[in-house]
Coordinates of C-alpha atoms in Angstrom, one line a residue:
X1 CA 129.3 16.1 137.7
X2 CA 130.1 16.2 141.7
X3 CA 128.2 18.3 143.7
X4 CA 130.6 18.4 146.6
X5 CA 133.9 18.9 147.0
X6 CA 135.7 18.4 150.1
X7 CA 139.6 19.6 150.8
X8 CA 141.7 17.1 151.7
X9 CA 144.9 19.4 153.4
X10 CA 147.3 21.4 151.5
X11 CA 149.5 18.8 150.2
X12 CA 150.0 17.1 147.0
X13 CA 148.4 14.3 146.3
X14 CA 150.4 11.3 146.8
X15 CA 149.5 8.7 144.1
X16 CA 150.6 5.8 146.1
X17 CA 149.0 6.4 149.1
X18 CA 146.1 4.2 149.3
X19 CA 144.2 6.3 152.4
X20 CA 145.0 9.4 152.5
X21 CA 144.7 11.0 156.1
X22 CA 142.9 13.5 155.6
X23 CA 140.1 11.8 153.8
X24 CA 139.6 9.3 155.7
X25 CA 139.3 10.9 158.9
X26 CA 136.4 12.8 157.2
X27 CA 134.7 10.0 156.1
X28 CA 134.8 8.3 159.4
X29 CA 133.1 11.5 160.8
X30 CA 131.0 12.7 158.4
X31 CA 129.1 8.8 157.8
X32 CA 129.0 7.2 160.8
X33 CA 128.9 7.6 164.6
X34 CA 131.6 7.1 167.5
X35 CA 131.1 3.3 168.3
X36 CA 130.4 2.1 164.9
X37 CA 132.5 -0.4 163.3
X38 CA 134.5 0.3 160.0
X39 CA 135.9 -1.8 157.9
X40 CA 138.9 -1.3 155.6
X41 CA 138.8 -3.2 152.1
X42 CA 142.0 -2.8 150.0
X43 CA 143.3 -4.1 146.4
X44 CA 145.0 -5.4 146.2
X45 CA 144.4 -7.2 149.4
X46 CA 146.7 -7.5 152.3
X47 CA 149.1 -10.7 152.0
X48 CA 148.5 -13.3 154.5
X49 CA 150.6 -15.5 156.2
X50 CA 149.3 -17.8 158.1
X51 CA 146.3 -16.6 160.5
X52 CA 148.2 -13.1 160.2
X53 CA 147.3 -9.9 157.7
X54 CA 150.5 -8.4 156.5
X55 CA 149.5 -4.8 156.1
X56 CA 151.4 -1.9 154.7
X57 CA 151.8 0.9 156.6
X58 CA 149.5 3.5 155.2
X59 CA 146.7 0.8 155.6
X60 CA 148.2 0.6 159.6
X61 CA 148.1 4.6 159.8
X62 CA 144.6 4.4 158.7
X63 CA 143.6 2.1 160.6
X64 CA 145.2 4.0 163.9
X65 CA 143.2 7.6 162.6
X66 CA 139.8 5.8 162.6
X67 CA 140.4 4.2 166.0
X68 CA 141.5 7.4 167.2
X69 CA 137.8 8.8 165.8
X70 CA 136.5 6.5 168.2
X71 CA 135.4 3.9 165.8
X72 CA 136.1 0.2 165.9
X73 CA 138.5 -0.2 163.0
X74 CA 139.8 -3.2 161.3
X75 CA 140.5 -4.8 157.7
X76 CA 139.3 -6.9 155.3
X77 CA 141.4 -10.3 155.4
X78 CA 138.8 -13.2 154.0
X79 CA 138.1 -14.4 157.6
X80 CA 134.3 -15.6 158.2
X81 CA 132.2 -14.8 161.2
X82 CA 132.0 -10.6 161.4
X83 CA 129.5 -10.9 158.0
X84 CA 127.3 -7.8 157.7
X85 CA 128.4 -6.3 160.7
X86 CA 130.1 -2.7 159.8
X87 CA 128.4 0.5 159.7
X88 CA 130.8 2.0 157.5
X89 CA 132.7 0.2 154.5
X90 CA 135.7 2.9 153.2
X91 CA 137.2 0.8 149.9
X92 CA 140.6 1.8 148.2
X93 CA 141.2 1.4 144.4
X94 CA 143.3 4.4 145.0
X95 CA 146.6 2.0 144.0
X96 CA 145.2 0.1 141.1
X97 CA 147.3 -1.9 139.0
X98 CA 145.1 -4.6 137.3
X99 CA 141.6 -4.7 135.2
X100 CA 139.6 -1.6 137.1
X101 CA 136.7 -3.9 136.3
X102 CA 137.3 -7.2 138.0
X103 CA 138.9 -4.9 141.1
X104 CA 135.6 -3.0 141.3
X105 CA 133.7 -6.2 140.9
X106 CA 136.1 -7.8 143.8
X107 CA 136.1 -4.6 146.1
X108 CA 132.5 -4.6 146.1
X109 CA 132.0 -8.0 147.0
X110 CA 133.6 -7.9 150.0
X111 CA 132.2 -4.9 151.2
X112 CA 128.8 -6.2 150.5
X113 CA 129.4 -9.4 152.9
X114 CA 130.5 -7.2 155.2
X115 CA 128.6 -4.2 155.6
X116 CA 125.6 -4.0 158.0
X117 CA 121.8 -2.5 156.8
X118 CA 121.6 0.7 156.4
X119 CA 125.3 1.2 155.9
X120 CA 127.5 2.9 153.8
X121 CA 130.1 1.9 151.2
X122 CA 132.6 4.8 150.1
X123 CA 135.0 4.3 147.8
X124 CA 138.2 6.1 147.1
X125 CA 139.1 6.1 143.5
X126 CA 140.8 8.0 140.6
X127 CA 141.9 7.9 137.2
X128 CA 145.1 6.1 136.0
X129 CA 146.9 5.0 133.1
X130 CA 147.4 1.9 131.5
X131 CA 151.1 0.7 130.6
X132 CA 150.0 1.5 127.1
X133 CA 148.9 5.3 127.7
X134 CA 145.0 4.9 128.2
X135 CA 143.1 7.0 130.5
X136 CA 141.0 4.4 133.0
X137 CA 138.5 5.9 135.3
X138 CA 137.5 2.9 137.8
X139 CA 134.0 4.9 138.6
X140 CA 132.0 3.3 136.0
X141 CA 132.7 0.1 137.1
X142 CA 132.5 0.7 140.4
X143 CA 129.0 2.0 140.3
X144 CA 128.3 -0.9 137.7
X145 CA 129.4 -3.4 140.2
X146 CA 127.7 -1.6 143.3
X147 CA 124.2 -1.1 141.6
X148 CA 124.5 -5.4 140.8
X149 CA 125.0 -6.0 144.4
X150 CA 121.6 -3.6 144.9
X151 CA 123.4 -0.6 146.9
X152 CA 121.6 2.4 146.6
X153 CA 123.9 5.0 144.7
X154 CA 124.0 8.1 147.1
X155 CA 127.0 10.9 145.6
X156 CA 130.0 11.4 143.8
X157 CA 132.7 13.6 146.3
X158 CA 135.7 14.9 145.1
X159 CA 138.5 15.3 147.6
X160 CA 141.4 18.2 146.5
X161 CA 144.3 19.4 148.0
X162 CA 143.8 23.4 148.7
X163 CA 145.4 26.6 149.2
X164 CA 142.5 29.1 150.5
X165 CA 140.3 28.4 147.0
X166 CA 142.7 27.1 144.8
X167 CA 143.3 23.4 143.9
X168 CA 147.3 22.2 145.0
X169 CA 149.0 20.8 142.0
X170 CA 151.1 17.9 142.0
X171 CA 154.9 18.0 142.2
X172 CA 156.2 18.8 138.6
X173 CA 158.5 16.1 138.7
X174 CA 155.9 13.3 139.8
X175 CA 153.5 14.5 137.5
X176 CA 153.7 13.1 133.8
X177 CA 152.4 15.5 130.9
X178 CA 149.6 13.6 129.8
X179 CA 147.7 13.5 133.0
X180 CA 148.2 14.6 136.6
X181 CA 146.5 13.7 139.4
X182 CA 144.7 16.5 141.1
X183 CA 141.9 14.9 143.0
X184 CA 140.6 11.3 144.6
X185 CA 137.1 10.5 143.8
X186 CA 134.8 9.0 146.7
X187 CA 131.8 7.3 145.5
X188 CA 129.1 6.3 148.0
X189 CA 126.5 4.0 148.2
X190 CA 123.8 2.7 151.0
X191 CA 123.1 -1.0 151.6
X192 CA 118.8 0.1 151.9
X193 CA 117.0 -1.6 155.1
X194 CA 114.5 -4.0 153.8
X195 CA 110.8 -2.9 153.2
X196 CA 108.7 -3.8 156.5
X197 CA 106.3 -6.5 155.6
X198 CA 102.8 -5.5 154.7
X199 CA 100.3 -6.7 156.8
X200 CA 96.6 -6.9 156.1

């Protein structure tokens, strides 16, 4: 069970959007400081053309809020050289339309190259249905995958839209009967500092 919930704004939640605004401006603020570098990871990854990341424009708008924050911002696009270097790793599986497994497996990969000691990996998640009707929850996987690559497993945060203390529904006519989504689920884990050497 999550012991925190956070609000993320009064609207809807809108199943396609991979970062939503509101969450990931307090993500940026709440785990790390102005200066720090952020990286971006989404699945399914930008589309490359050449030396240049094709990036849709919610992944653009995010990456504008957390340079805004004062944070050095910038996506994931397979290029070498910038390898454990971010303070702050925010992941999106909020769009997910393959095996939740193999994207959890993938997402935390390249987090793990990238992100620095001592850093954070949060990842914004939720529940979605198969083409054949079954529930998937990605968070098992996710903290599967994350515990294999030896991050520390910190909290479970749920973001909801609110209206003073109640939860915002979805639209009825986005929401199908068997399941609407009413919350994003941020998982978040710590890449520990290595254990200074004893000395006798």
């Amino acid at each position: 069970m999550p012991s925190t919930l956070w609000a993320a704004g009064t609207d809807p939640i809108d199943p396609d959007d991979r970062w939503p605004a509101p969450i990931v401006s307090r993500a940026v603020t709440e785990f790390c400081a102005p200066g720090d570098r952020v990286l971006l990871v989404d699945w399914p990854a930008p589309a490359r053309r050449g030396p240049l990341t094709v990036m849709a424009p919610d992944t653009a708008a995010a990456l504008t809020a957390v340079d805004r924050l004062d944070r050095t911002a910038r996506i994931e696009s397979g290029v070498s050289g910038s390898e454990g270097a971010n303070e702050l790793v925010l992941a999106s599986l909020l769009v997910l339309n393959s095996d939740p497994v193999a994207a959890a497996d993938r997402v935390v990969e390249l987090a793990d190259a990238q992100l620095s000691e001592g850093g954070l990996l949060v990842v914004l998640s939720r529940c979605h249905h198969s083409d054949d009707g079954v529930l998937s929850d990605p968070a098992g996987a996710i903290v599967a995958a994350a515990q294999a690559a030896d991050l520390l497993y910190l909290q479970h945060i749920i973001a909801a839209p609110l209206h003073g203390d109640t939860v915002t529904g979805p639209d009825a006519h986005i929401a199908p009967a068997r399941h609407a989504v009413a919350h994003t689920d941020l998982l978040l884990f710590l890449r520990p500092e290595p254990a200074p050497a004893f000395e006798r």
